[in-house]
CSV table of C-alpha atoms in Angstrom, one decimal:
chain,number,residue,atom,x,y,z
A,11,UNK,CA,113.0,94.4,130.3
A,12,UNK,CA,114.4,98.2,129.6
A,13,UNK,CA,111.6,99.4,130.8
A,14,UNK,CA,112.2,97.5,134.5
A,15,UNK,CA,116.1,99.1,133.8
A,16,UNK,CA,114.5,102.6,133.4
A,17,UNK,CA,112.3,102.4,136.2
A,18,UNK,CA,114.8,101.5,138.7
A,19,UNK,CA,117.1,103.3,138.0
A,20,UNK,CA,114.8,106.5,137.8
A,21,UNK,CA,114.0,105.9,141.5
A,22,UNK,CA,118.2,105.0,142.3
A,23,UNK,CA,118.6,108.6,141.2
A,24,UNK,CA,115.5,110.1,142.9
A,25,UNK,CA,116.5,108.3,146.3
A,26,UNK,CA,120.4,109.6,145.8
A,27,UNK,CA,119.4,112.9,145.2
A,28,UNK,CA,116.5,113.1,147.9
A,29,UNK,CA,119.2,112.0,150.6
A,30,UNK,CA,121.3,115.0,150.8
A,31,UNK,CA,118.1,116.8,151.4
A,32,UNK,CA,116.5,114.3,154.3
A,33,UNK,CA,120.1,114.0,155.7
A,34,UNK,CA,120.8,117.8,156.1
A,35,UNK,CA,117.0,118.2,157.2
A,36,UNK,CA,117.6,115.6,159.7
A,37,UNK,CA,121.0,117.5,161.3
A,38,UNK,CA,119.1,120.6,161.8
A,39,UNK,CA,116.5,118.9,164.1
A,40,UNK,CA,118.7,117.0,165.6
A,41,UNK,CA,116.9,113.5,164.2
A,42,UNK,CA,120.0,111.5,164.9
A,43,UNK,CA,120.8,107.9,166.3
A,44,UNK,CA,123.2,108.4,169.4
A,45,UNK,CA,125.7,106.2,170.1
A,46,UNK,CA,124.9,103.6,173.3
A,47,UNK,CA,126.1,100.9,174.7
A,48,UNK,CA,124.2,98.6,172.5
A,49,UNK,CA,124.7,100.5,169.0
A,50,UNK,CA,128.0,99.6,166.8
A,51,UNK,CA,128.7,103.2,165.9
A,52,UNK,CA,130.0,105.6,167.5
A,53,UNK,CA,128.6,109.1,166.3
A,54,UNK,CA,125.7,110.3,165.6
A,55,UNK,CA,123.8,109.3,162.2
A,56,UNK,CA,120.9,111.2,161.1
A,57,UNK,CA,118.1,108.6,160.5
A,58,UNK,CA,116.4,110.1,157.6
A,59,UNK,CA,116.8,107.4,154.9
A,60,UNK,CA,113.7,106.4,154.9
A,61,UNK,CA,111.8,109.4,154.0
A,62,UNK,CA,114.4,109.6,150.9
A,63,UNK,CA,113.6,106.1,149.6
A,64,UNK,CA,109.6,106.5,150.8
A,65,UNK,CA,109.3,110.2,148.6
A,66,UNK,CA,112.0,108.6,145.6
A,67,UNK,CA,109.5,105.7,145.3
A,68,UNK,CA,106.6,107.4,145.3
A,69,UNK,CA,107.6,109.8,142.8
A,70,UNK,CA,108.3,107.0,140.7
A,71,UNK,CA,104.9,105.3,140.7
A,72,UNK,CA,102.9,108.9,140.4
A,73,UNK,CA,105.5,110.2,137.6
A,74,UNK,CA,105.1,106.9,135.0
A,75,UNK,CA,102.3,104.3,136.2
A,76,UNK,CA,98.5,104.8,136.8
A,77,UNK,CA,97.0,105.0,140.1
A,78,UNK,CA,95.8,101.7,141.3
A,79,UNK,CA,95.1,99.8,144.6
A,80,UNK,CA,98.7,98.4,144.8
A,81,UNK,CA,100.0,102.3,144.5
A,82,UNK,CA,97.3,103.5,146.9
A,83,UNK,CA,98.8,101.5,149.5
A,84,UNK,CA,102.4,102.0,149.3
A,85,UNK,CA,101.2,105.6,149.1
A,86,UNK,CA,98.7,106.0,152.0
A,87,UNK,CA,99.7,102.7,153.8
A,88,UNK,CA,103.2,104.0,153.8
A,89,UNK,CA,102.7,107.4,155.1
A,90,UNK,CA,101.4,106.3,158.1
A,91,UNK,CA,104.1,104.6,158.7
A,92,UNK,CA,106.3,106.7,157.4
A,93,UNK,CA,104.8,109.3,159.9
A,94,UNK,CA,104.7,107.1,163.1
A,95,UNK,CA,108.8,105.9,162.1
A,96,UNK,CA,109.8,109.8,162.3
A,97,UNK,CA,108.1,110.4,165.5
A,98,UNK,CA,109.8,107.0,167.1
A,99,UNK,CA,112.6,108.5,165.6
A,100,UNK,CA,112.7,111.8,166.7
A,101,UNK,CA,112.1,110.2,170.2
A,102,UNK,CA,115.1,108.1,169.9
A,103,UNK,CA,117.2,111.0,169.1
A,104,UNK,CA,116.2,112.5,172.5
A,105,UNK,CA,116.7,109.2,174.0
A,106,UNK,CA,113.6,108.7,174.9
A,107,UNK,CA,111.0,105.1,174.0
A,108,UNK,CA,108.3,105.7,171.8
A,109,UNK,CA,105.4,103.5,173.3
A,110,UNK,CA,105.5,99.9,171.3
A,111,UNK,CA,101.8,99.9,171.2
A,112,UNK,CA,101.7,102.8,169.6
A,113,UNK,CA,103.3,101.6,166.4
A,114,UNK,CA,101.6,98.7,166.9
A,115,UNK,CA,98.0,100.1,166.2
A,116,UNK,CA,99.8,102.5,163.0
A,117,UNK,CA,101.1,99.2,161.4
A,118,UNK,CA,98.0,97.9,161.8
A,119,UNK,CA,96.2,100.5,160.5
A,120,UNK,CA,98.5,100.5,157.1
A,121,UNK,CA,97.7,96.7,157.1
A,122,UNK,CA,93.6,97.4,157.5
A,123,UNK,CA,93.8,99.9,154.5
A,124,UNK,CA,95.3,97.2,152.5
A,125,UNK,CA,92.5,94.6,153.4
A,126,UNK,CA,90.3,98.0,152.5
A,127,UNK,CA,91.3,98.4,149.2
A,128,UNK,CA,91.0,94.8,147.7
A,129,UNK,CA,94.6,93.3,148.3
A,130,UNK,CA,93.9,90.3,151.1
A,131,UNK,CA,93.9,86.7,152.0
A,132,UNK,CA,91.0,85.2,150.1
A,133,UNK,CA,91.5,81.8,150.6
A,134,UNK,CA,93.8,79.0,150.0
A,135,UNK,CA,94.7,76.3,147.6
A,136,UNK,CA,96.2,72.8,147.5
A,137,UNK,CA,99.5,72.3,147.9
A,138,UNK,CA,100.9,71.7,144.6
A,139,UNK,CA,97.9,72.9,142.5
A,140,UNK,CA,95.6,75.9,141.9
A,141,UNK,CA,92.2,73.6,142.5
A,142,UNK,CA,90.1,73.1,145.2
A,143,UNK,CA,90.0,77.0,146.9
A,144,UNK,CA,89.1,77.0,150.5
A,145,UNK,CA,87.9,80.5,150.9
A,146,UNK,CA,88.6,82.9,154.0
A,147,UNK,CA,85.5,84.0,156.1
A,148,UNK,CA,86.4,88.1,156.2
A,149,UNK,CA,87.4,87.6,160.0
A,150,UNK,CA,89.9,85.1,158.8
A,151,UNK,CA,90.8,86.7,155.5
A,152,UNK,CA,91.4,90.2,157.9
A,153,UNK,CA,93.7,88.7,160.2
A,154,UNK,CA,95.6,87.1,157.8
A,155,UNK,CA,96.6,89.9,156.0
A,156,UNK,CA,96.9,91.6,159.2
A,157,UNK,CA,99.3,89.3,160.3
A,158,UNK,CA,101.0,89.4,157.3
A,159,UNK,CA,101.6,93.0,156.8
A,160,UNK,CA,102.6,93.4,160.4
A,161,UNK,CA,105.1,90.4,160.2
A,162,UNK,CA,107.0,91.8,157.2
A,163,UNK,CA,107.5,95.9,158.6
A,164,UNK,CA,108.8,94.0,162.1
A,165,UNK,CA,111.1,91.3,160.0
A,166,UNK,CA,112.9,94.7,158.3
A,167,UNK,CA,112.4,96.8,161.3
A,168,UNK,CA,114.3,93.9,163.4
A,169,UNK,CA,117.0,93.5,161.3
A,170,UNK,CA,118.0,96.6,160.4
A,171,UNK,CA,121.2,97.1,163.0
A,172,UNK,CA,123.8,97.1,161.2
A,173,UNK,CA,125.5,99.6,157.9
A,174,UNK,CA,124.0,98.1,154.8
A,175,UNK,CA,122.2,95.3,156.1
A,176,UNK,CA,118.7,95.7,155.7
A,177,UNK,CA,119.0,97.5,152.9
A,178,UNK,CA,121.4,94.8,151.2
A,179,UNK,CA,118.6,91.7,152.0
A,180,UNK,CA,116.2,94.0,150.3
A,181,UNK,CA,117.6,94.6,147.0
A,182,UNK,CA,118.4,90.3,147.1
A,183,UNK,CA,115.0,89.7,148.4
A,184,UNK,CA,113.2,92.0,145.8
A,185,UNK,CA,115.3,90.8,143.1
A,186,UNK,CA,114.1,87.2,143.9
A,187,UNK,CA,110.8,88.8,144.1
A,188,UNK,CA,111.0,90.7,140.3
A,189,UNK,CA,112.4,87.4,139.0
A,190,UNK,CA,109.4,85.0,140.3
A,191,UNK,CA,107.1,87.9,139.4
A,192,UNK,CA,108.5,87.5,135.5
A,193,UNK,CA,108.0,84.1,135.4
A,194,UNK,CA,104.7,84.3,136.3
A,195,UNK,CA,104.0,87.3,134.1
A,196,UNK,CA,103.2,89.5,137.2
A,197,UNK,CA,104.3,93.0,135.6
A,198,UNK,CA,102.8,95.0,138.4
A,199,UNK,CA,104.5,92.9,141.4
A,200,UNK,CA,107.9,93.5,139.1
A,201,UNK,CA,107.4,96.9,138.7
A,202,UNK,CA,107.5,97.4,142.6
A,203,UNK,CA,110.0,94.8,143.0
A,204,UNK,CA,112.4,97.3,140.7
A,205,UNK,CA,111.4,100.3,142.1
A,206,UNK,CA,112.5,98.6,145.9
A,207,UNK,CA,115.7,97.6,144.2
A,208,UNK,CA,116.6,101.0,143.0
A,209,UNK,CA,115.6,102.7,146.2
A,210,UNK,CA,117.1,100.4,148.2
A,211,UNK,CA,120.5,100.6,146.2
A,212,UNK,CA,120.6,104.2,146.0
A,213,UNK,CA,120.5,104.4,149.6
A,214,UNK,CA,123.2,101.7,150.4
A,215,UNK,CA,125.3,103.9,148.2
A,216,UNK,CA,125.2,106.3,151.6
A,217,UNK,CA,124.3,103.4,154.2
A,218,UNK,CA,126.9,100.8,153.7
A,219,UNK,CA,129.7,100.7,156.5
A,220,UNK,CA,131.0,103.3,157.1
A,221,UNK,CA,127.2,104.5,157.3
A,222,UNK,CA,126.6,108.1,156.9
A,223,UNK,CA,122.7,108.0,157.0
A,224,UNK,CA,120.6,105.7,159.1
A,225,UNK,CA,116.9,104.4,157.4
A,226,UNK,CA,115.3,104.6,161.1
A,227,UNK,CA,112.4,102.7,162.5
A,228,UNK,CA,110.5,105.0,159.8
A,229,UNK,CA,112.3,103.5,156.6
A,230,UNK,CA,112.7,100.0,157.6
A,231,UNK,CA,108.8,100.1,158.8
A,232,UNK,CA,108.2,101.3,155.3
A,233,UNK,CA,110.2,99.2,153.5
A,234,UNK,CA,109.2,95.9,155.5
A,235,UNK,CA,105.5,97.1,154.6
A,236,UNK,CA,106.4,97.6,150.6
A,237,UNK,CA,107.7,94.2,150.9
A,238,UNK,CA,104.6,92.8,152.6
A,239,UNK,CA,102.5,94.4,150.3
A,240,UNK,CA,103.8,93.4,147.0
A,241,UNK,CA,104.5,90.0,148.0
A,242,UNK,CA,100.5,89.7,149.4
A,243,UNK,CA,100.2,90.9,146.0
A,244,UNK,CA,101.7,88.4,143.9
A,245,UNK,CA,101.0,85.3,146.5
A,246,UNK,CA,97.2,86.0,146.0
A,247,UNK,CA,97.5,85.2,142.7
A,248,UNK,CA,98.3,81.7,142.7
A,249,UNK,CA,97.3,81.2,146.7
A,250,UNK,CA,98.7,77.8,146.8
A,251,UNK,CA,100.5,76.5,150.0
A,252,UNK,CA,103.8,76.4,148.1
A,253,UNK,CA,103.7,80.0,146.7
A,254,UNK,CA,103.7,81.3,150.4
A,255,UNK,CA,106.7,78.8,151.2
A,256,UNK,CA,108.1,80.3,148.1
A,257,UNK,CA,107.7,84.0,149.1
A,258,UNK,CA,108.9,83.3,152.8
A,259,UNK,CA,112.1,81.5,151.7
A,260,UNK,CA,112.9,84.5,149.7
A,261,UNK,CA,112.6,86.6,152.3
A,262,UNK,CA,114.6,83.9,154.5
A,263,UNK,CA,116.9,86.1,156.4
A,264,UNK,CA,114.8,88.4,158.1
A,265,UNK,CA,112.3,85.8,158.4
A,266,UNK,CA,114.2,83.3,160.5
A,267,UNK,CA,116.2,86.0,162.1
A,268,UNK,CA,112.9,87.0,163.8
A,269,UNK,CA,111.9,83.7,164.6
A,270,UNK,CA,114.8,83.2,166.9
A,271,UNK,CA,115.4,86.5,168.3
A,272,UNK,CA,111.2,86.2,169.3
A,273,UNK,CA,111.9,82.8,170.8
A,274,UNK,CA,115.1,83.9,172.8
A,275,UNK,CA,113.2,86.8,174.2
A,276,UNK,CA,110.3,84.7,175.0
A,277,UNK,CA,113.2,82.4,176.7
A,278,UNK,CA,114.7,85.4,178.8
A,279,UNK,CA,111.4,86.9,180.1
A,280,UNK,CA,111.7,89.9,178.1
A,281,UNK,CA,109.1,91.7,175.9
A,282,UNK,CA,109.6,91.1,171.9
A,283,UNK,CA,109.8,94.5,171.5
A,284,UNK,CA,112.5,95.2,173.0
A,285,UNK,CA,116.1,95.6,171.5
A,286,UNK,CA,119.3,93.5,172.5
A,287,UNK,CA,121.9,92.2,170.9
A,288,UNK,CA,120.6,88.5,170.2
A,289,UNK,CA,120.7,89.3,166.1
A,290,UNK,CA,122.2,87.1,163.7
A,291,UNK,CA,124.4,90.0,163.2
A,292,UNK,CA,125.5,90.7,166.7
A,293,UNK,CA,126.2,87.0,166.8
A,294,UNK,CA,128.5,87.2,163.9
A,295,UNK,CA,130.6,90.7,165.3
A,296,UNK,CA,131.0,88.0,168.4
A,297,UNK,CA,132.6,85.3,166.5
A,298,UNK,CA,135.2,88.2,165.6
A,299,UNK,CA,134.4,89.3,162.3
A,300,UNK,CA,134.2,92.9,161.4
A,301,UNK,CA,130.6,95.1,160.4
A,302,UNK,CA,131.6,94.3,156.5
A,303,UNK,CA,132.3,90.5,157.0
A,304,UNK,CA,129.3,90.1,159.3
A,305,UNK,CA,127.2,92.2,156.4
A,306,UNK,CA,128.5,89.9,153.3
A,307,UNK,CA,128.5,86.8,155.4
A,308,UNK,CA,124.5,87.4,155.9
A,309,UNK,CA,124.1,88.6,152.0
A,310,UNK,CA,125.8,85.0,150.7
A,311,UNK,CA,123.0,83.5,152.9
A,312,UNK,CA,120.7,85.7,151.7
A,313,UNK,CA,121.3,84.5,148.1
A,314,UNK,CA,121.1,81.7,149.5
A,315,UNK,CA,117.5,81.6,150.8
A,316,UNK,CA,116.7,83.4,147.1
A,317,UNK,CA,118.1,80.6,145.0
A,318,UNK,CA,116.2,77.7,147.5
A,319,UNK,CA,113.4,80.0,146.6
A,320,UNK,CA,113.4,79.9,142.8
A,321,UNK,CA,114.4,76.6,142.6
A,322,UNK,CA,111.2,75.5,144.7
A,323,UNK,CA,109.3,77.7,142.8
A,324,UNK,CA,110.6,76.4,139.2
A,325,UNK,CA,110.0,72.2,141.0
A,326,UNK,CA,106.8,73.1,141.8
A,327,UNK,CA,105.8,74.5,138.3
């Protein structure tokens, strides 16, 4: 368990350094979010967090673990995100829409590689047990974790509108993560469950309200693929029915968030894609509360969706 402790908070000190750096880098170009009349801030915010917490993490995995497939994708999987994010970024700084389709075919290009390199949907078990595998055909197995990669950087990407929000469900949704990964004796999925959590908690030291540093569409992609990932990861192992419901409800905030901000698009004729203020969040700064209530209102539910997770996962044992 020191080790986890050393590991995190290697990359927490990595990431708080590195953010000086991106934020300063970020000035000079001008890679800022503006305010509008649909942001909550009102001055610009350089949007470089994400290549902090993306070069902080990586670090980490290069400096103490041996290459493996898992690496190889937050590594190569996550700089092509990382890569489309800053251009979206950079075109949001000029005010201008970076085409949707465009990150579409990066995100699921990072989702191919992972399929590449060995970390997919192979099949499925029964419900409760680990007998009886139905196995994917490769078309099914592909689209799968297609869909699954792809879900998870949009989740994060979606929720991230508010200081410390996405960043906060992280660190809870990891932690959830690291603990199941324990009890199952999945030292690799807890490895990159820390290494989230110190990332993600070095950066909230600068991102929660009043936010000095933005992740932009290139951290939260990055960090909504981590997440996809690692959980793929550690679901595959087990593949039953139950460990999916398991990893969803731990992830239960952005999960649901997305669900209903999808559906009341759908409802209003307007593409997915395309931001408005129907987030849980922007619901909650309606009801009157302020950016911080609104923030720990959605952590306690967050926690919330964690422990529903862990105690399914410990029933189901």
């Amino acid at each position: 368990m020191i080790s986890y402790v050393v590991v995190s908070l290697f990359t927490f000190i990595a990431v708080y350094l590195l953010i000086p750096v991106t934020k300063r880098w970020a000035e000079r170009l001008g890679v800022v979010d503006r305010p509008n009349s649909r942001k909550i801030h009102s001055r610009p915010i350089p949007l470089s967090g994400g290549l902090a917490i993306y070069l902080g993490t990586n670090v980490t995995l290069f400096l103490f673990f041996d290459i493996t497939p898992l690496h190889i994708a937050l590594s190569w999987g996550g700089f092509i995100l990382l890569l489309i994010g800053l251009v979206d970024d950079w075109y949001k700084s000029k005010g201008q829409d970076f085409p949707a389709w465009a990150k579409l075919i990066g995100q699921v290009a990072s989702a191919a590689l992972v399929y590449m390199i060995g970390i997919r949907f192979f099949g499925i078990r029964q419900f409760w047990t680990e007998e009886g595998l139905y196995l994917f055909p490769n078309w099914l197995a592909f689209i799968a974790t297609v869909i699954w990669i792809v879900a998870f950087v949009n989740m994060i990407n979606f929720l991230d509108g508010m200081d410390g929000l996405a960043g906060g469900i992280t660190v809870i949704s990891s932690l959830t993560l690291f603990t199941i990964a324990i009890l199952r004796q999945q030292a690799d999925v807890a490895v990159l469950a820390v290494i989230l959590i110190g990332g993600s908690l070095a950066f909230l030291r600068h991102n929660f309200h009043p936010a000095t540093i933005f992740l932009g569409d290139a951290g939260s992609m990055f960090l909504g693929y981590a997440i996809g990932v690692t959980s793929l990861y550690g679901a595959m192992k087990s593949a039953t029915a139950v460990t999916f419901l398991v990893t969803i409800l731990a992830f239960g905030v952005p999960f649901f968030d997305t669900i209903q901000v999808v559906f009341a698009r759908l409802r209003a004729g307007i593409p997915i894609y395309h931001a408005d203020k129907r987030h849980v969040h922007h619901r909650l700064l309606k009801t009157g509360l302020t950016q911080t209530q609104a923030v720990l209102v959605i952590y306690a539910i967050g926690i919330g969706f964690s422990i529903l997770s862990l105690a399914l996962y410990l029933f189901s044992s």
